[in-house]
PDB file of C-alpha atoms and ligand atoms in Angstrom:
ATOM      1  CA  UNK A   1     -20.372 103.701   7.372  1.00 58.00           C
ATOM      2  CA  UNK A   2     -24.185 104.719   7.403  1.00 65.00           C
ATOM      3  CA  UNK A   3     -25.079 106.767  10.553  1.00 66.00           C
ATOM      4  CA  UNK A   4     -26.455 105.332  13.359  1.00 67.00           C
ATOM      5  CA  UNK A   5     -30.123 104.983  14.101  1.00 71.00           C
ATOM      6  CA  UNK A   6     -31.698 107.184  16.872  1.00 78.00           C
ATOM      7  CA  UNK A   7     -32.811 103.921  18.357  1.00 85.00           C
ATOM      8  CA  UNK A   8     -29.305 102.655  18.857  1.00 92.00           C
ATOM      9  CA  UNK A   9     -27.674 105.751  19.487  1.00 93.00           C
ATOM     10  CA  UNK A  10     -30.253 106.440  22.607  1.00 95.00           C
ATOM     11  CA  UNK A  11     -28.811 102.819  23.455  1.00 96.00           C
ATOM     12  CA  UNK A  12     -25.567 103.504  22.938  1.00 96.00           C
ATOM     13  CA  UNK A  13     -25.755 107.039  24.597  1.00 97.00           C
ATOM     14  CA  UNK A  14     -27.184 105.028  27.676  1.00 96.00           C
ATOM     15  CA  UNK A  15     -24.092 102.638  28.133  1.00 96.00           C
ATOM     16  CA  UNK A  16     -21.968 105.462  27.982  1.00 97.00           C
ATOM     17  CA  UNK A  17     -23.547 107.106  30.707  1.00 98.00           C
ATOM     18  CA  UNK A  18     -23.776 104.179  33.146  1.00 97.00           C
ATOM     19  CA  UNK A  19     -19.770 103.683  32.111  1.00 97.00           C
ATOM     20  CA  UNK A  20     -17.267 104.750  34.125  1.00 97.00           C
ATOM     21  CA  UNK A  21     -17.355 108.868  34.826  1.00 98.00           C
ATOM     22  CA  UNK A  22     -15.263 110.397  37.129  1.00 97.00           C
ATOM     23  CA  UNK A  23     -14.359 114.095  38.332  1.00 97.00           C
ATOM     24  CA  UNK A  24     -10.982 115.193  37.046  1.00 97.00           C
ATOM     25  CA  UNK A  25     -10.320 118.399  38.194  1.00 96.00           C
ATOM     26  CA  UNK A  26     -11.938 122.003  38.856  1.00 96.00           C
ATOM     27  CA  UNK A  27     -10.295 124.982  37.488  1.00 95.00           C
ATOM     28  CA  UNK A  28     -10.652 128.638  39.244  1.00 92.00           C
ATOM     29  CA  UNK A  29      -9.113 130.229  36.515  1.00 91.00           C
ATOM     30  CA  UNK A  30      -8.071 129.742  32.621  1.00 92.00           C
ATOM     31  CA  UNK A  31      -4.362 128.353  33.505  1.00 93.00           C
ATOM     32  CA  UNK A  32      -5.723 125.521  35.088  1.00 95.00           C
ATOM     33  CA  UNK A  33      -7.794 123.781  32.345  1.00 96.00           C
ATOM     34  CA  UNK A  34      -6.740 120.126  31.707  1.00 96.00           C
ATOM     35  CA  UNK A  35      -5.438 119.181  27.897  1.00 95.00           C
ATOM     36  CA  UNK A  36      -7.676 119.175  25.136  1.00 94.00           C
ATOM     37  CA  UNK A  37      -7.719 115.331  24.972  1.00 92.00           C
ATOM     38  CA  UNK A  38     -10.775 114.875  23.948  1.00 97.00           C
ATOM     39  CA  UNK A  39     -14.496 117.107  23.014  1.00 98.00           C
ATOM     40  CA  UNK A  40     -15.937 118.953  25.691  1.00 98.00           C
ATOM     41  CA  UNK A  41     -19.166 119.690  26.135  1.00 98.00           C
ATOM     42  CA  UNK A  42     -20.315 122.314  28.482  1.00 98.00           C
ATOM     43  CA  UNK A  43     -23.151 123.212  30.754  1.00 97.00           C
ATOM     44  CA  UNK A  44     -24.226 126.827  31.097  1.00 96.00           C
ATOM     45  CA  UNK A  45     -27.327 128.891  32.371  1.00 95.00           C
ATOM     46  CA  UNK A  46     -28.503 131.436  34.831  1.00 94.00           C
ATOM     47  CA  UNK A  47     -27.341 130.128  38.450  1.00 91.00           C
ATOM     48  CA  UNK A  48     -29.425 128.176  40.005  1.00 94.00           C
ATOM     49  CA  UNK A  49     -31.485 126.961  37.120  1.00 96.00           C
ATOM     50  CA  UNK A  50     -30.064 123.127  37.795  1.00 97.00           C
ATOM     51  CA  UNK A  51     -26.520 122.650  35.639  1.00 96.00           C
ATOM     52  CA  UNK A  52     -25.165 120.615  38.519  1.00 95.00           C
ATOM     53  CA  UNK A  53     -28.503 118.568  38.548  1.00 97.00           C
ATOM     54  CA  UNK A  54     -28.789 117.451  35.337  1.00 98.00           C
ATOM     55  CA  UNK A  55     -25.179 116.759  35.197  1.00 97.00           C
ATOM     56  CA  UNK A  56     -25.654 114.155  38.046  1.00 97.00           C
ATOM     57  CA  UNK A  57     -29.120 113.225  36.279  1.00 98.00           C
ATOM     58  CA  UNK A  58     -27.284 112.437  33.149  1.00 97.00           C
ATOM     59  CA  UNK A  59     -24.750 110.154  34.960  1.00 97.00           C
ATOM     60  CA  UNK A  60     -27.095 108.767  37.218  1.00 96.00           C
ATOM     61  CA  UNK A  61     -24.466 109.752  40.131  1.00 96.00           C
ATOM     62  CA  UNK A  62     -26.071 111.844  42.555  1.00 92.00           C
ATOM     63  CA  UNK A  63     -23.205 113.014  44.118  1.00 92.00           C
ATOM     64  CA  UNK A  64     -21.033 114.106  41.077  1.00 95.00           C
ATOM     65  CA  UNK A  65     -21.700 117.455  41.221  1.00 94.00           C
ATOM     66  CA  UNK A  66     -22.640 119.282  43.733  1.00 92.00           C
ATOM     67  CA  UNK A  67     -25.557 121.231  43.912  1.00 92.00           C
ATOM     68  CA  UNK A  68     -27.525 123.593  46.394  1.00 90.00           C
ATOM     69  CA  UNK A  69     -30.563 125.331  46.712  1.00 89.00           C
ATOM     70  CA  UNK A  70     -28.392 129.034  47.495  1.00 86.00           C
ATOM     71  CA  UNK A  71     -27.481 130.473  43.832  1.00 84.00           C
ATOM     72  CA  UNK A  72     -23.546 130.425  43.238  1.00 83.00           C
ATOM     73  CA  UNK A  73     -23.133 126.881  44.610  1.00 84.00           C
ATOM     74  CA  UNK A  74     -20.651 125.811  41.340  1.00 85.00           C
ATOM     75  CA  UNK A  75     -18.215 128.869  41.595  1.00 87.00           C
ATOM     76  CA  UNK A  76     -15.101 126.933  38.759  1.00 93.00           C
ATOM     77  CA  UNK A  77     -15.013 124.827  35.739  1.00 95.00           C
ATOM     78  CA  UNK A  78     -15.455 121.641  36.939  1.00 96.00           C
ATOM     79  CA  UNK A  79     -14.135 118.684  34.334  1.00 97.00           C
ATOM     80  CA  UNK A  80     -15.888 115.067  34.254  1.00 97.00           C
ATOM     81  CA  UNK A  81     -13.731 111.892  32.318  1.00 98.00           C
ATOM     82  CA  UNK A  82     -16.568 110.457  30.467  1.00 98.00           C
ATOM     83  CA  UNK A  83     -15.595 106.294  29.592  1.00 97.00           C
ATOM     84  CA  UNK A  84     -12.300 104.632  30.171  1.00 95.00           C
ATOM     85  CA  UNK A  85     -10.604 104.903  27.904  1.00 95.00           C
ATOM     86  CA  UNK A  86     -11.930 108.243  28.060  1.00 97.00           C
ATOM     87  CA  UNK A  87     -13.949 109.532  25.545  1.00 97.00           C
ATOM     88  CA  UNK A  88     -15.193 112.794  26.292  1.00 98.00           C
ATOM     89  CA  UNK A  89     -15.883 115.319  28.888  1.00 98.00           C
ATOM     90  CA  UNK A  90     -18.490 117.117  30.824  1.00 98.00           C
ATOM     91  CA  UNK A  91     -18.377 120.832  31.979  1.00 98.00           C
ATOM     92  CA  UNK A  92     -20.121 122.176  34.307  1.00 96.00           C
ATOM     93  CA  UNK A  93     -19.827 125.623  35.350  1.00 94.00           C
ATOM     94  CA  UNK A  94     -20.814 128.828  37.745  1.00 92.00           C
ATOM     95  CA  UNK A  95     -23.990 130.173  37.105  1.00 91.00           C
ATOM     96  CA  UNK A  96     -24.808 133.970  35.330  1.00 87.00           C
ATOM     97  CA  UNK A  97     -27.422 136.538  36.871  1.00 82.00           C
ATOM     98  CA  UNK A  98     -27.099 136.059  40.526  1.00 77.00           C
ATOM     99  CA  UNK A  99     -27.880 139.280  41.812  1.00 72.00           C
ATOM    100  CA  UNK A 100     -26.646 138.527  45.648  1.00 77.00           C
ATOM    101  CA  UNK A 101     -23.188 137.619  44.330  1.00 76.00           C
ATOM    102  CA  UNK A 102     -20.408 139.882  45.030  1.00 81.00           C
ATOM    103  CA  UNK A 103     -19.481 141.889  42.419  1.00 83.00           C
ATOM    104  CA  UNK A 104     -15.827 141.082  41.851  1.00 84.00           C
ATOM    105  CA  UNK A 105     -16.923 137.369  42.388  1.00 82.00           C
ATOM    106  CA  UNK A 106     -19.599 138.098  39.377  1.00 81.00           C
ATOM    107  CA  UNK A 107     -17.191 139.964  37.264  1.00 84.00           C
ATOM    108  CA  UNK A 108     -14.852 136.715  37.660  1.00 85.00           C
ATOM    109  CA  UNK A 109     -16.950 134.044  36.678  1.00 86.00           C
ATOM    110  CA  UNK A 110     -18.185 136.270  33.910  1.00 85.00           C
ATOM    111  CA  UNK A 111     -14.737 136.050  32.654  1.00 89.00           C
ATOM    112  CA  UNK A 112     -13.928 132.752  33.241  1.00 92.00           C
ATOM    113  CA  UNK A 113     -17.041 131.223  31.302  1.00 92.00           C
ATOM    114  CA  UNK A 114     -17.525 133.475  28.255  1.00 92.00           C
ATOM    115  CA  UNK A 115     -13.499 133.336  28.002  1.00 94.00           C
ATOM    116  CA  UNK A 116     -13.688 129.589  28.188  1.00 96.00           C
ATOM    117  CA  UNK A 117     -16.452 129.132  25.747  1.00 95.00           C
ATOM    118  CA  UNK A 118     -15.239 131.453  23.334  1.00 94.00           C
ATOM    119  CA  UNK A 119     -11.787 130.002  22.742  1.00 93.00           C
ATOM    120  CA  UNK A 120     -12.148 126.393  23.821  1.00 96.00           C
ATOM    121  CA  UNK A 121     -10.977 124.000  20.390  1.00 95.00           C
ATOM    122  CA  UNK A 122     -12.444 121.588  21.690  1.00 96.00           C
ATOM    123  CA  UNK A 123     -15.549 122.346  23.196  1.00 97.00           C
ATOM    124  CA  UNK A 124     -18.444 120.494  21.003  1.00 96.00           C
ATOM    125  CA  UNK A 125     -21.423 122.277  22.198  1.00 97.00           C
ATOM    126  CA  UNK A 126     -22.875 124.223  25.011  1.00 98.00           C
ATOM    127  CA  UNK A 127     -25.855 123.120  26.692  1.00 98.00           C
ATOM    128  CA  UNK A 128     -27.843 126.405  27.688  1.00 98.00           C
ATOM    129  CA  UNK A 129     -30.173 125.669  30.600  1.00 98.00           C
ATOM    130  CA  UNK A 130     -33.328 127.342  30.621  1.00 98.00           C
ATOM    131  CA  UNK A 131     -35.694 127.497  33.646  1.00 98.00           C
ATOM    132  CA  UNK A 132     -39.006 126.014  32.244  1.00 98.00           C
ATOM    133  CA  UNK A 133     -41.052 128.365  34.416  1.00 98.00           C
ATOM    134  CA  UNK A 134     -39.135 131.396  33.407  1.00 97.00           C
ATOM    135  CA  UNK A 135     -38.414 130.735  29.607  1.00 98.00           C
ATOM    136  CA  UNK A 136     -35.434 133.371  28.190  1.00 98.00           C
ATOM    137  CA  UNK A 137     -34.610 136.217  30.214  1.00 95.00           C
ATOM    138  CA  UNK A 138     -32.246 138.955  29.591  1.00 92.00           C
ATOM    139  CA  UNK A 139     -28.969 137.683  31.149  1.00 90.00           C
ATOM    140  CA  UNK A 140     -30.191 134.513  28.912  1.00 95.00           C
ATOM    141  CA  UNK A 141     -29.921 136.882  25.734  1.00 96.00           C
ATOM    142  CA  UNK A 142     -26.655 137.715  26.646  1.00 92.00           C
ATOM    143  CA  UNK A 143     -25.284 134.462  26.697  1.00 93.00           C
ATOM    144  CA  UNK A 144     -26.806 133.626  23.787  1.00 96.00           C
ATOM    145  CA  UNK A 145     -25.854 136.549  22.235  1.00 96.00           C
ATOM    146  CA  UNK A 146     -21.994 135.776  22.482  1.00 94.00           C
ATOM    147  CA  UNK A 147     -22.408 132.555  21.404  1.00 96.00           C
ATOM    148  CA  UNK A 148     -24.111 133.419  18.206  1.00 97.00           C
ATOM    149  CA  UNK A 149     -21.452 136.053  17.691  1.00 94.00           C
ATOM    150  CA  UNK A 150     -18.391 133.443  18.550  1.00 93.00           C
ATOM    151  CA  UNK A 151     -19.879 131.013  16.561  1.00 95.00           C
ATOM    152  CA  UNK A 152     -20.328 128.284  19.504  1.00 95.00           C
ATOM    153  CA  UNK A 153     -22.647 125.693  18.825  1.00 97.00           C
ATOM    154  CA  UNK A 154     -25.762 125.505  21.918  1.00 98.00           C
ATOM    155  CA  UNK A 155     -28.830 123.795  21.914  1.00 98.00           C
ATOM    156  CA  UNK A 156     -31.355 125.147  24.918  1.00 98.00           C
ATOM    157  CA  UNK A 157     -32.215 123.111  27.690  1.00 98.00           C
ATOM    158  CA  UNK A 158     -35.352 123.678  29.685  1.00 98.00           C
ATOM    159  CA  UNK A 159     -34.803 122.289  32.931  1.00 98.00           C
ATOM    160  CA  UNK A 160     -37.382 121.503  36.261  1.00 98.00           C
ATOM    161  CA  UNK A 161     -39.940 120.520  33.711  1.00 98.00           C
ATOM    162  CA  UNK A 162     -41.725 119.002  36.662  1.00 98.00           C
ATOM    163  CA  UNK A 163     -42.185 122.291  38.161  1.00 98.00           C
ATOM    164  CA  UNK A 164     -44.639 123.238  35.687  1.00 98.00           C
ATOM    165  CA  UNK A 165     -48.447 121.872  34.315  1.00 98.00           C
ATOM    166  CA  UNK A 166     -48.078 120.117  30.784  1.00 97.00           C
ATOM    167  CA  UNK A 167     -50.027 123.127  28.598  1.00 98.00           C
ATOM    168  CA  UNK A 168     -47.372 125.784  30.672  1.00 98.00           C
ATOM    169  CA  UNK A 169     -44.434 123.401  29.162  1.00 98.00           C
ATOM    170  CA  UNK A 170     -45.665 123.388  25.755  1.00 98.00           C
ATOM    171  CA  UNK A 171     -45.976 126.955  25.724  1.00 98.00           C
ATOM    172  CA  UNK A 172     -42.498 127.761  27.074  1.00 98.00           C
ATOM    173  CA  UNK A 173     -41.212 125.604  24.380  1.00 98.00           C
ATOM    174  CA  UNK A 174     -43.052 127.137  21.646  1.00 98.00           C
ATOM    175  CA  UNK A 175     -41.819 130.677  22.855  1.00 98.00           C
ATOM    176  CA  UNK A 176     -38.369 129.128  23.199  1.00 98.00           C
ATOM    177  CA  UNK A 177     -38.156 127.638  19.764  1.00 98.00           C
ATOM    178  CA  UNK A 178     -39.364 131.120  18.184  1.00 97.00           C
ATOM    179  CA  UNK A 179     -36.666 133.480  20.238  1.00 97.00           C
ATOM    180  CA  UNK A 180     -33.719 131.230  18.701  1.00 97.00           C
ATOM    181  CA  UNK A 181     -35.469 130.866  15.442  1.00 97.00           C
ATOM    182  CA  UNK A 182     -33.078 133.191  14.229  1.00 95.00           C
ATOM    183  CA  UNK A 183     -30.049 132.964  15.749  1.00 98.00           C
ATOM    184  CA  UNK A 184     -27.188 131.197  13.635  1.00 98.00           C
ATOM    185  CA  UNK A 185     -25.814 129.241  16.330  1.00 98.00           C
ATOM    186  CA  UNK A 186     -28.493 127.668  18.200  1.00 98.00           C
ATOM    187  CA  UNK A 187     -29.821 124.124  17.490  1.00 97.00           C
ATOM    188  CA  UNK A 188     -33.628 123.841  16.384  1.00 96.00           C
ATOM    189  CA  UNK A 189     -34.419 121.273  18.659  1.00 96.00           C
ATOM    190  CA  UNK A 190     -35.139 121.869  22.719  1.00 97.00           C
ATOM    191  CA  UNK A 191     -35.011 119.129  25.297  1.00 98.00           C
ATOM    192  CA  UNK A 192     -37.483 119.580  27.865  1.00 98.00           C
ATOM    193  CA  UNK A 193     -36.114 117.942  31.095  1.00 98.00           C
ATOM    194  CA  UNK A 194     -37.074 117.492  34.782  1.00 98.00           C
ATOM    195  CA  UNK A 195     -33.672 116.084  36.868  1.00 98.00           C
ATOM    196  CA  UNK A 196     -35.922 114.961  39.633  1.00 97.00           C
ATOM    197  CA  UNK A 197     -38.648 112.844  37.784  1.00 98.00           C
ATOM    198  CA  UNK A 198     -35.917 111.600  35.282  1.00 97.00           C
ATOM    199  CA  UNK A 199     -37.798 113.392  32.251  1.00 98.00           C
ATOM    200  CA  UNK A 200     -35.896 114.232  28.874  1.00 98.00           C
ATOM    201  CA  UNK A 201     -32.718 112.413  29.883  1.00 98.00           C
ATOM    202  CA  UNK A 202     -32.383 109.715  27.960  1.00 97.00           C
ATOM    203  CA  UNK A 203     -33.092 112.199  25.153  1.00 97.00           C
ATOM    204  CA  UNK A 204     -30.353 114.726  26.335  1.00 98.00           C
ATOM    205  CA  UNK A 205     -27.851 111.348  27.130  1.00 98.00           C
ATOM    206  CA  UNK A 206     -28.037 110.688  22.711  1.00 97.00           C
ATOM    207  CA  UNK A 207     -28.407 114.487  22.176  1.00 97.00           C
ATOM    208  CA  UNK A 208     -24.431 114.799  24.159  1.00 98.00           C
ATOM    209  CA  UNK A 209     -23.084 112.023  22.459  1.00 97.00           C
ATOM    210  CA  UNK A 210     -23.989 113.157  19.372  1.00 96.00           C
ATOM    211  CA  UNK A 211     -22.003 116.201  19.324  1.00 96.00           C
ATOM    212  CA  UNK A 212     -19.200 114.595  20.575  1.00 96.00           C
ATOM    213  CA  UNK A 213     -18.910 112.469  18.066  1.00 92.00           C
ATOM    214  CA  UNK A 214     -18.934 114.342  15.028  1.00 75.00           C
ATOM    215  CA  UNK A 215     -15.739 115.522  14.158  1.00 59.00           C
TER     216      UNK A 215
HETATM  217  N1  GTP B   1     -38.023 120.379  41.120  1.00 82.95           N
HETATM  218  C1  GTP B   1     -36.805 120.350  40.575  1.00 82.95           C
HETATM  219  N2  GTP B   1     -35.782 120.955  41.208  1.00 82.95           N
HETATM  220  C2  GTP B   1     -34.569 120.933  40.606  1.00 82.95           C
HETATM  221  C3  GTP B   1     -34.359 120.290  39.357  1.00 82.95           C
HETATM  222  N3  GTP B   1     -33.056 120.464  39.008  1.00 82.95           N
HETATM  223  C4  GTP B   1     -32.486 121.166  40.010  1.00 82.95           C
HETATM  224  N4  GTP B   1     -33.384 121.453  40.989  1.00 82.95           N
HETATM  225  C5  GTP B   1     -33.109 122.200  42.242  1.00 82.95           C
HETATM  226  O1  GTP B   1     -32.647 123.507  41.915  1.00 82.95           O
HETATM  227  C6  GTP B   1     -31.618 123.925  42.842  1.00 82.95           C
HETATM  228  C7  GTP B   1     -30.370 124.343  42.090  1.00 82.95           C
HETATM  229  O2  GTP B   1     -29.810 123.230  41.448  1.00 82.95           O
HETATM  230  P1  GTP B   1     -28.276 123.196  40.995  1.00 82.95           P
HETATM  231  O3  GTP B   1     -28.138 121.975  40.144  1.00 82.95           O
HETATM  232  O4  GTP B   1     -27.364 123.339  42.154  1.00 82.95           O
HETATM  233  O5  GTP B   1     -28.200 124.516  40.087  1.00 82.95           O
HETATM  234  P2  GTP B   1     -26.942 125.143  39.323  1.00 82.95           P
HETATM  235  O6  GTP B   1     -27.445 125.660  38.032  1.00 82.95           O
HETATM  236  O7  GTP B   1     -25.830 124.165  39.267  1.00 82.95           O
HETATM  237  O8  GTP B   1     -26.568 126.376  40.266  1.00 82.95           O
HETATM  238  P3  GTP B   1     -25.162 127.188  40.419  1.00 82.95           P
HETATM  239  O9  GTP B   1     -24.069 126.187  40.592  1.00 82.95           O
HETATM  240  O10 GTP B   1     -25.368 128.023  41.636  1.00 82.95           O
HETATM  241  O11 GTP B   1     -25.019 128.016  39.197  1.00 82.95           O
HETATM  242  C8  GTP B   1     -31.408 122.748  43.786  1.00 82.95           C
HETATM  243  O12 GTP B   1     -32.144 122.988  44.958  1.00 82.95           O
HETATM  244  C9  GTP B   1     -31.970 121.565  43.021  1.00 82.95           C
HETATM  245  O13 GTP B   1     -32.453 120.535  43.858  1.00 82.95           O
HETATM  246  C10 GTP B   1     -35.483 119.643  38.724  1.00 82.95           C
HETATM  247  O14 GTP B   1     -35.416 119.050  37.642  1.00 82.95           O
HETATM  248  N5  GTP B   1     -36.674 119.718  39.373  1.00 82.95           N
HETATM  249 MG1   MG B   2     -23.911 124.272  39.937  1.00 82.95          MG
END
């Protein structure tokens, strides 16, 4: 079989997407993740840097995941069935670096996420959301630092591109590119998106099912 063009796989990626998707279940804690039926592939970043958003961006289902403008809205793993017969799955999970958060509450969802994408079979690749305006910060380094070191695929995601001018965007994405130059797990290529205005989906739709499909 020869590989698919990008053309058709940004059409195929787009079917998907407007497929069936539903929520299957959130878990507080590592004893509650589903089965690995299927690839997995999971949303990270600082908290409030818009995992929820794009997730609902990507699905063009506004209400999928919910989403606030308080930091530590998305507090669990939360699982989406992508295509029936299901095909793969969406994670989207609490937010890193949210100063207000409680402590113990902070220590928890540390756990939860770095244990989950460290030992998750199945898990394809991690998105790592980026604020556009901000570019990578240190609680960014540390994610990224564990993944490298785990060996778990990413590819950086700059997200609220619409919050910045176009010479500001370029600019975060050069920097971008040149901090994960070097690190052995991150994908070359960043997606610069805007949930609100739509931007970079499309793009991001093909990126996801790309992952999923190889092996
Ligand atoms: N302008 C703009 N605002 C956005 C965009 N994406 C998200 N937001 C806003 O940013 C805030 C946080 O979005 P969420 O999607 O809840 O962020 P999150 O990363 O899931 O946050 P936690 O669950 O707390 O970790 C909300 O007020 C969103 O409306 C975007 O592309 N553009
Ligand atoms: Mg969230």
């Amino acid at each position: 079989m020869t590989a698919p063009e990008p053309t058709d796989l940004v059409e195929e990626a787009r079917k998907v997407f407007a497929g069936p998707i539903a929520f299957l279940k959130s878990a507080p804690d590592l004893k509650f993740l589903p089965d690995m039926a299927v690839n997995e592939v999971a949303f990270a970043g600082r908290s409030n840097v818009g995992k929820s958003s794009l997730l609902n961006a990507l699905t063009g289902r506004n209400g999928l995941a919910r989403t606030s403008n308080t930091p530590g809205r998305t507090q669990e793993l939360n699982f989406f069935d992508v295509g029936d017969p299901l095909r793969f799955r969406l994670v989207d999970m609490p937010g890193y670096g949210y100063a207000k958060a409680p402590k113990d509450m902070v220590r928890k969802w540390r756990f939860l996420v770095n244990d989950y994408l460290r030992g998750r079979a199945k898990l394809k690749r991690t998105l790592v959301l980026i604020d556009s305006r901000h570019g990578i910060k240190d609680v960014d380094t540390d994610i990224l630092d564990m993944l490298d070191a785990a060996a778990v695929s990413y590819r950086i995601v700059l997200t609220k591109a619409d919050k910045v001018k176009a010479s500001e965007l370029a600019a975060v994405r050069k920097a971008t590119a040149e901090a994960i130059r070097k690190r052995p797990a991150a994908h070359p290529d960043i997606i610069a998106t805007s949930s609100d205005k739509g931007m970079g989906i499309a793009e991001l739709r093909a990126a996801v099912l790309e992952s999923v499909t190889q092996g």
